[in-house]
Structures are given as C-alpha cells and as structure tokens.
GROMACS .gro file of C-alpha atoms in nm:
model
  270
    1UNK     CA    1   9.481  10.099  10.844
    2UNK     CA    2   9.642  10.176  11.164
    3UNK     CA    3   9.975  10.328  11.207
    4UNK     CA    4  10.033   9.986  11.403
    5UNK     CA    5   9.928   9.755  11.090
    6UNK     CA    6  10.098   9.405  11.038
    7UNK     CA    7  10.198   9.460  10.703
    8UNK     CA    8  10.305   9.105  10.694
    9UNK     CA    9   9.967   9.012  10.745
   10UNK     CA   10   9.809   9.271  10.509
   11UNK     CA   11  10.095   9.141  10.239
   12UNK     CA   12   9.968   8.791  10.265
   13UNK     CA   13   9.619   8.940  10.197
   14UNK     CA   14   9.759   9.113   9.907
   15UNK     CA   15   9.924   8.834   9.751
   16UNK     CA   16   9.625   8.618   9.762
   17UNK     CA   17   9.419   8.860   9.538
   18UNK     CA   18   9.731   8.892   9.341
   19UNK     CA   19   9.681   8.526   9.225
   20UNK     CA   20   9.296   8.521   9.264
   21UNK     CA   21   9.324   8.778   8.965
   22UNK     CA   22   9.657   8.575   8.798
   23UNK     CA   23   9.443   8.269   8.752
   24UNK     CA   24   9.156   8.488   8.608
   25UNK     CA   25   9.358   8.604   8.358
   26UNK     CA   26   9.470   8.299   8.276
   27UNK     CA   27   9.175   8.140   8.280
   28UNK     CA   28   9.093   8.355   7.961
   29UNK     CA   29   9.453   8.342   7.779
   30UNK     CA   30   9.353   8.223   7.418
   31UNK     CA   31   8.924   8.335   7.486
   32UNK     CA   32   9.045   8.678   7.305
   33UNK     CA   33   8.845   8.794   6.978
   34UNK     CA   34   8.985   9.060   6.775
   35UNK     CA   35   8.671   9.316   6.932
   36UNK     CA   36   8.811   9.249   7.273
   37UNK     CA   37   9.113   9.450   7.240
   38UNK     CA   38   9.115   9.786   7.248
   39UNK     CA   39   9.392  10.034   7.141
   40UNK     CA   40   9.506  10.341   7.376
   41UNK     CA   41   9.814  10.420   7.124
   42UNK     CA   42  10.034  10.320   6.903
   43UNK     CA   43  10.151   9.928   7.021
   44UNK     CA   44   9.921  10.018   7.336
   45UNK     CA   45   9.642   9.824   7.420
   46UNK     CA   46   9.392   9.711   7.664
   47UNK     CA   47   9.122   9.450   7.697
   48UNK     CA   48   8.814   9.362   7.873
   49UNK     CA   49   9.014   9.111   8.089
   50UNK     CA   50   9.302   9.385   8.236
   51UNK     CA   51   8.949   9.629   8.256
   52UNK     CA   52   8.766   9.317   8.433
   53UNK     CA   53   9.109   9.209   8.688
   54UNK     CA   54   9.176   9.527   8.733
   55UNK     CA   55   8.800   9.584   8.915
   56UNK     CA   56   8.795   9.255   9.098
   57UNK     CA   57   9.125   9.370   9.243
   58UNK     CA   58   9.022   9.701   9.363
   59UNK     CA   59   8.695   9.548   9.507
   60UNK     CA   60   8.923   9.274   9.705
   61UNK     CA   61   9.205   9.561   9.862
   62UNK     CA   62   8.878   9.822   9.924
   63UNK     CA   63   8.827   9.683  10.274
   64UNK     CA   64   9.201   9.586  10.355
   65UNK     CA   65   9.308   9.965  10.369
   66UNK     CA   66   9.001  10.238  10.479
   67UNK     CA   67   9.011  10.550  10.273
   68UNK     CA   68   9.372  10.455  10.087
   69UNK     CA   69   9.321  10.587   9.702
   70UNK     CA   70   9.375  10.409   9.400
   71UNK     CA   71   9.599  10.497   9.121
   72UNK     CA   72   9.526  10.186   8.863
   73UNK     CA   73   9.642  10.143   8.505
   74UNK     CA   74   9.315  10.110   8.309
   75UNK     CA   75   9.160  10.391   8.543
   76UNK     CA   76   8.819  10.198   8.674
   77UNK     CA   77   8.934  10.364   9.005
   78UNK     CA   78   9.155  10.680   9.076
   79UNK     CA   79   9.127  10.890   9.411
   80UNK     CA   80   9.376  11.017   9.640
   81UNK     CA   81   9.446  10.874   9.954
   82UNK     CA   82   9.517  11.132  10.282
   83UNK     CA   83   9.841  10.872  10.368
   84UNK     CA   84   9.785  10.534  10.137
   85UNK     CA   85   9.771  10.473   9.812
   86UNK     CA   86   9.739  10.183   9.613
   87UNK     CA   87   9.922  10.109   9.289
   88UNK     CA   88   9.806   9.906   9.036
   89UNK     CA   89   9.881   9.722   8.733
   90UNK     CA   90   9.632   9.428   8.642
   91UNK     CA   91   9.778   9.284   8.369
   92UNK     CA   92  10.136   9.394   8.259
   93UNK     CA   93  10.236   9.238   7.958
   94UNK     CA   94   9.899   9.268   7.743
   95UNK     CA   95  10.104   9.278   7.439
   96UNK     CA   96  10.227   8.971   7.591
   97UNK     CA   97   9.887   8.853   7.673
   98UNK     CA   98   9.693   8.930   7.343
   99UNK     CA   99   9.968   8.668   7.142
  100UNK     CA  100   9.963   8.403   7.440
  101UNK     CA  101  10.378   8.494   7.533
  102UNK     CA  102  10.499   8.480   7.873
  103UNK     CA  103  10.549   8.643   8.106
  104UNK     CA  104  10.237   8.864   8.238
  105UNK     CA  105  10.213   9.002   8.587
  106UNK     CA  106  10.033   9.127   8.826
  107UNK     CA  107  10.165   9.413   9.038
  108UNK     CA  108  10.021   9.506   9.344
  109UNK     CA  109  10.210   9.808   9.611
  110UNK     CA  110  10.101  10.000   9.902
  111UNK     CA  111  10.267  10.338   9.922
  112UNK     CA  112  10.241  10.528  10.285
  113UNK     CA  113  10.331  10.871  10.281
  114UNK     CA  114  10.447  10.852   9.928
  115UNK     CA  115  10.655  10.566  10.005
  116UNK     CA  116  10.622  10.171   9.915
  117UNK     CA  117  10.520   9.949  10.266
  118UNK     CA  118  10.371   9.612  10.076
  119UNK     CA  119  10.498   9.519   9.691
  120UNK     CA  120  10.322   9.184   9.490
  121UNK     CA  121  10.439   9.122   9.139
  122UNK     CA  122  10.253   8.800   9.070
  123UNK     CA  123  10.341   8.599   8.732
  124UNK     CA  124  10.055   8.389   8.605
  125UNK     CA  125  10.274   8.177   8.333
  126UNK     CA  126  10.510   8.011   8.613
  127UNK     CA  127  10.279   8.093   8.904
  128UNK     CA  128  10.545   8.274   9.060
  129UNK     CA  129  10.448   8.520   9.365
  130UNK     CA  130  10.720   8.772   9.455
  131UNK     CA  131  10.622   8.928   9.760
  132UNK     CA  132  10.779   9.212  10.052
  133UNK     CA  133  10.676   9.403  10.338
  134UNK     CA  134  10.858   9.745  10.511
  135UNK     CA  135  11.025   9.589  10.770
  136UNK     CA  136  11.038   9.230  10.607
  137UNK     CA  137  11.240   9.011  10.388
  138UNK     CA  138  11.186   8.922   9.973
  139UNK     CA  139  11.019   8.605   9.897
  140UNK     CA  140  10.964   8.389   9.588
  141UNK     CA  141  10.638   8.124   9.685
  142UNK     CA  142  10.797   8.127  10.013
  143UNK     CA  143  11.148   8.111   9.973
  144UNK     CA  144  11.341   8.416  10.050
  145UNK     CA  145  11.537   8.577   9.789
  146UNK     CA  146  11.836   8.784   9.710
  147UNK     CA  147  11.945   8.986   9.426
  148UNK     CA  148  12.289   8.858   9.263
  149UNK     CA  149  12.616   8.848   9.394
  150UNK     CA  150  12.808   8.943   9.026
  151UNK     CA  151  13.058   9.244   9.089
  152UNK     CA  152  13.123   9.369   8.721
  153UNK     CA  153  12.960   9.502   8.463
  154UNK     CA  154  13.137   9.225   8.194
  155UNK     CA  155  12.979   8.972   8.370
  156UNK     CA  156  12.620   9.083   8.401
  157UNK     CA  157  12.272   9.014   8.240
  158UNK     CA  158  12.100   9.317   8.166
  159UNK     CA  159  11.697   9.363   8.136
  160UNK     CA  160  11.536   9.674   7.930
  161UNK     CA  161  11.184   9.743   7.750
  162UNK     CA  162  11.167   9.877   7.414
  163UNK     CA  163  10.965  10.226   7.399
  164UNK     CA  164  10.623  10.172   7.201
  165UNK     CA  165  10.484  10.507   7.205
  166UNK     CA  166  10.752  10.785   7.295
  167UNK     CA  167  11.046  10.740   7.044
  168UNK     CA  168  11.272  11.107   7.103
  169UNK     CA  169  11.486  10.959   7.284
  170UNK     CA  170  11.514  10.611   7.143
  171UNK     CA  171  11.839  10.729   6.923
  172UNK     CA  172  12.026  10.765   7.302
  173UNK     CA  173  11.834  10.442   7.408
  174UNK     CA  174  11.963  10.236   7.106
  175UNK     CA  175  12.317  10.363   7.142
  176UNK     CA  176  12.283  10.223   7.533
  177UNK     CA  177  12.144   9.864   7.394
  178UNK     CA  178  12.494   9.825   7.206
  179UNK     CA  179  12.724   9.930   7.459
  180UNK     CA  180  12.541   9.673   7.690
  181UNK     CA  181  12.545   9.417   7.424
  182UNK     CA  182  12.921   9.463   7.317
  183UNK     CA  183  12.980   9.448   7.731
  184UNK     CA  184  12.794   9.217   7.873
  185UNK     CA  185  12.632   8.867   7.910
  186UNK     CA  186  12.367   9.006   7.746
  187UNK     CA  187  12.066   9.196   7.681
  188UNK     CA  188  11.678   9.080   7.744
  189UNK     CA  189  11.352   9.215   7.694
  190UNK     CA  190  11.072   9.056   7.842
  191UNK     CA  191  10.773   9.288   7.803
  192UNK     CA  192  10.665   9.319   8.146
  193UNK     CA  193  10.907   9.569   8.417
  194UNK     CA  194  10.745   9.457   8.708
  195UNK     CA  195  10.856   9.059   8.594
  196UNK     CA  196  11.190   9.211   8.479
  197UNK     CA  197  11.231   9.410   8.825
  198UNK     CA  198  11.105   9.059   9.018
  199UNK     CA  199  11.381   8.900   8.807
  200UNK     CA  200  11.636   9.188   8.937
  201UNK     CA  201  11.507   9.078   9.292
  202UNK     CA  202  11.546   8.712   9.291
  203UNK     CA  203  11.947   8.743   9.133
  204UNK     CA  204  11.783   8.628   8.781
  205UNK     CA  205  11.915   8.957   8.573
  206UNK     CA  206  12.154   9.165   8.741
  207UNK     CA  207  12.060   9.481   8.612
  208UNK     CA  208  11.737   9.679   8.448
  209UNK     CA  209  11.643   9.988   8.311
  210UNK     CA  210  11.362  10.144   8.099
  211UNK     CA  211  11.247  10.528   8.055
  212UNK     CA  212  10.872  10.583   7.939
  213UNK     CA  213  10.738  10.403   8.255
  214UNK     CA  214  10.439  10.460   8.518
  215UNK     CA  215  10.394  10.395   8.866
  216UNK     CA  216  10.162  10.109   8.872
  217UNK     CA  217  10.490   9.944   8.595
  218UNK     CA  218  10.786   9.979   8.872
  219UNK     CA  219  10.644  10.027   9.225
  220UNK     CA  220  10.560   9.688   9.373
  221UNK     CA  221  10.896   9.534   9.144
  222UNK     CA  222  11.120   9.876   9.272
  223UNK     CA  223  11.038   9.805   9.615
  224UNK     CA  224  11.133   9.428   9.575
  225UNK     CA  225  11.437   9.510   9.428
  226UNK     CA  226  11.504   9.693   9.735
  227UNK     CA  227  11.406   9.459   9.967
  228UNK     CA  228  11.590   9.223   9.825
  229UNK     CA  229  11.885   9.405   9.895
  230UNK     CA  230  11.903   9.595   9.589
  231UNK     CA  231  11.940   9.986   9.472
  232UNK     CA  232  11.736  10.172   9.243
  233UNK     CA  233  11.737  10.536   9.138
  234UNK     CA  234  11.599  10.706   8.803
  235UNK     CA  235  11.815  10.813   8.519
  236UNK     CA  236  12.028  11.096   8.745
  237UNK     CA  237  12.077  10.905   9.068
  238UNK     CA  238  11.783  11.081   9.205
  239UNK     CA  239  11.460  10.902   9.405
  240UNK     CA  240  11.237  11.030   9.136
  241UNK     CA  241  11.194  10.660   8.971
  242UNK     CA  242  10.803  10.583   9.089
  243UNK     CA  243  10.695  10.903   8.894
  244UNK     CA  244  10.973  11.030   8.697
  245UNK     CA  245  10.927  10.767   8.425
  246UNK     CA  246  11.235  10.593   8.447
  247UNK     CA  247  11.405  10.409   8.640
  248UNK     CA  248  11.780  10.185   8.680
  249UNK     CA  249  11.755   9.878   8.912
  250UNK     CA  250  12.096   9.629   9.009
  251UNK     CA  251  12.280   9.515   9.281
  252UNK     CA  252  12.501   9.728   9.494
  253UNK     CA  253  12.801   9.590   9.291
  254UNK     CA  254  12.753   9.713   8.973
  255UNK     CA  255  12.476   9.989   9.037
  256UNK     CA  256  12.732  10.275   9.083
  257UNK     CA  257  12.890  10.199   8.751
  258UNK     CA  258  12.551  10.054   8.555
  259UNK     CA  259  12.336  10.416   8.666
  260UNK     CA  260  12.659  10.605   8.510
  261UNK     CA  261  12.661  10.454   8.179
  262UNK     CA  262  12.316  10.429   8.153
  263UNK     CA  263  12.255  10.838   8.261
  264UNK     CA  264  12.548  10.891   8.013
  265UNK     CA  265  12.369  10.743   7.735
  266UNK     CA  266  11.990  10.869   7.846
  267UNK     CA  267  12.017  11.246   8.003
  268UNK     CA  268  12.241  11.333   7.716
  269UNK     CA  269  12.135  11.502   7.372
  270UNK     CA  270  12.146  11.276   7.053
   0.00000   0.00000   0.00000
C-alpha cells in the first residue's frame, strides 16, 4: 500500500469481506453443538466459526495491504507490520452468538503508523455496515452518520460491558453503573463494544465505556466514533484507549463531563 492509497477505495474492499464473513457467520447461527465451543476463561469462549471467519478474513485483506501485520482475536495470524497493521475481531459477541442474541459484529481497522486510516464494524443481525476512511465521512449502508446532538449528562443513554474475567476493579465499576443509572436515561449492555461504539457513532447511545478491552474490541468502532464527529480517550483523558484496555467514547457535549465521572469512579481505589 502506497503512501498515495485511496483509502476510500480500500474501505469499500474492506467492508465487502466484512459482510462476506457476517453472512458466514450467520449462515451457521443455531449449527452449534456443545463440542464446538471452546473455553479460553472464565465466561470466555471461542468456536470453530470465529476460528474459521477469522481465517477467511485474513486470506481476503492479505493482498489489499503488502506486508501490513495482523493482530487478530483468535490468533490464526499475528505479525508485525513495518507501517500497517490490521486489527481484527471476527466475531464479537460469541457469548452472544453461542445463545442466538443479537447483536454480533464484525470489526475490521487499518492502523498506519500506529494510527486508525480504514474502520468496519459490520453487524450480521440487522445487516448493518458502519464504515470510515482518514480523510472521509461515517456511513451507515450508505447513509452518512453523526453522533448525537444531547448536551447533558441527565439526558443521555449510556452503553457499558460487564467484566467476565478481570473482576478487581468491578467494586469501582459497579459504583459507576448506579451513578449512571440514578442520572441518566439509562444504562445498556449489549455484549459487543465495537456494536456499542457503532451505536455511539450513528447518535444511537450517547455515551460508552468499558475497561478490560483489546484492540481488535475498540479500534475500527473508536475510529468511527471519531469520524463521526465524536471524542474518545481512555480512563485518564489520555490517547492510550487502543491498547490501554479501556476506553470512554461520547459526543463533544457531554465527553468533558462523562470522562470525569467515569475516571472518578475507575482510576480511584475501592
């Protein structure tokens, strides 16, 4: 890939084997036997068909980016790229997945130089593609989108994910959950961050954070949210949300205000 590339172009390319391996996947919701799921942890698992989407999508970007490296969830690839990287997650939502609940993505992102240039979060259940490119607009199956417009934190619907295997901080994280749900619209969890960061992107929840996170969860949605005219920032205010584990996604209104209550709550000691 050229330091010239039409990431447009190469986004389009993207998106279509973000839906090639959507309609895989759903081609084998309810084909699961009990043997076909495999456990990496507590509430963690894995199955021959994120092992299976996760190769045909690494096969299909191989020749769209020379010599990028991989970094994908269920590790049938992993090498370093010089300047570009792709991030993977194949099937996010498994839990989701494995009991036939929606929703379960697909997220595809490019990073260059450390830094997102192409981000696909594709959900199979509604067939909905979210889609950017550096140096382009957000779109939603072709329509462009916009994160919301609310100013206030009393008037906002917040997104999280529940912690399944890391539970040390989950005293902090619970004390956060009520002071959103006592100030707030509301609370959701979903079981999928890169649907609940596409949801951030499109105005659908206003807000969303989560700690206990990888890169191939947050940085095709983080980059969305972004694009979309969002902010995002890890537990601090720092940058260090594609690696760092956690991350806090809104719209410029609240952000300011949401990142403070929620660093309050998580960099503290219980």
């Amino acid at each position: 890939m050229s330091a010239t590339v039409n990431y447009k172009s190469v986004c389009e390319q993207v998106r279509s084997v973000a839906e090639e391996a959507g309609s895989y996947i759903f081609s084998q919701m309810n084909k699961l036997h009990p043997g076909d799921i495999e456990s990496k942890g507590k509430q963690n698992f894995v199955t021959e068909v994120d092992k299976a989407a996760e190769a045909m999508i690494i096969s299909r970007l191989a020749p769209l980016a020379v010599n990028a490296g991989f970094i994908a969830e269920e590790g049938t690839a992993r090498s370093e790229g010089e300047r570009l990287t792709w991030v993977i997650d194949p099937l996010d939502g498994t839990t989701n997945f494995i009991h036939g609940a929606n929703p379960v993505s697909v997220s595809i992102a490019l990073l260059e130089n450390g830094e997102p240039v192409i981000g696909v979060v594709h959900e199979i259940w509604l067939k909905e593609s979210f889609y950017t490119w550096k140096g382009g607009d957000a779109f939603l199956n072709g329509n462009r989108i916009h994160v919301s417009t609310v100013e206030h934190i009393n008037e906002s619907l917040i997104a999280t994910g529940f912690p399944y295997t890391v539970f040390n901080r989950l005293e902090n994280f619970m004390k956060s959950l009520d002071y959103f749900f006592n100030n707030t619209h509301g609370v959701r969890r979903l079981g999928s961050a890169a649907a609940d960061l596409a949801y951030v992107a499109c105005g659908r929840y206003d807000g969303f954070y989560e700690f206990n996170l990888n890169p191939w969860d947050v940085a095709a949605g983080a980059f969305l949210v972004k694009q979309a005219g969002g902010m995002v920032a890890d537990f601090s205010g720092g940058d260090d949300y594609l690696f760092g584990g956690e991350i806090v996604a809104s719209n410029s209104h609240i952000f300011r205000s949401f990142r403070e209550i929620v660093g309050n709550f998580m960099t503290r000691q219980a």
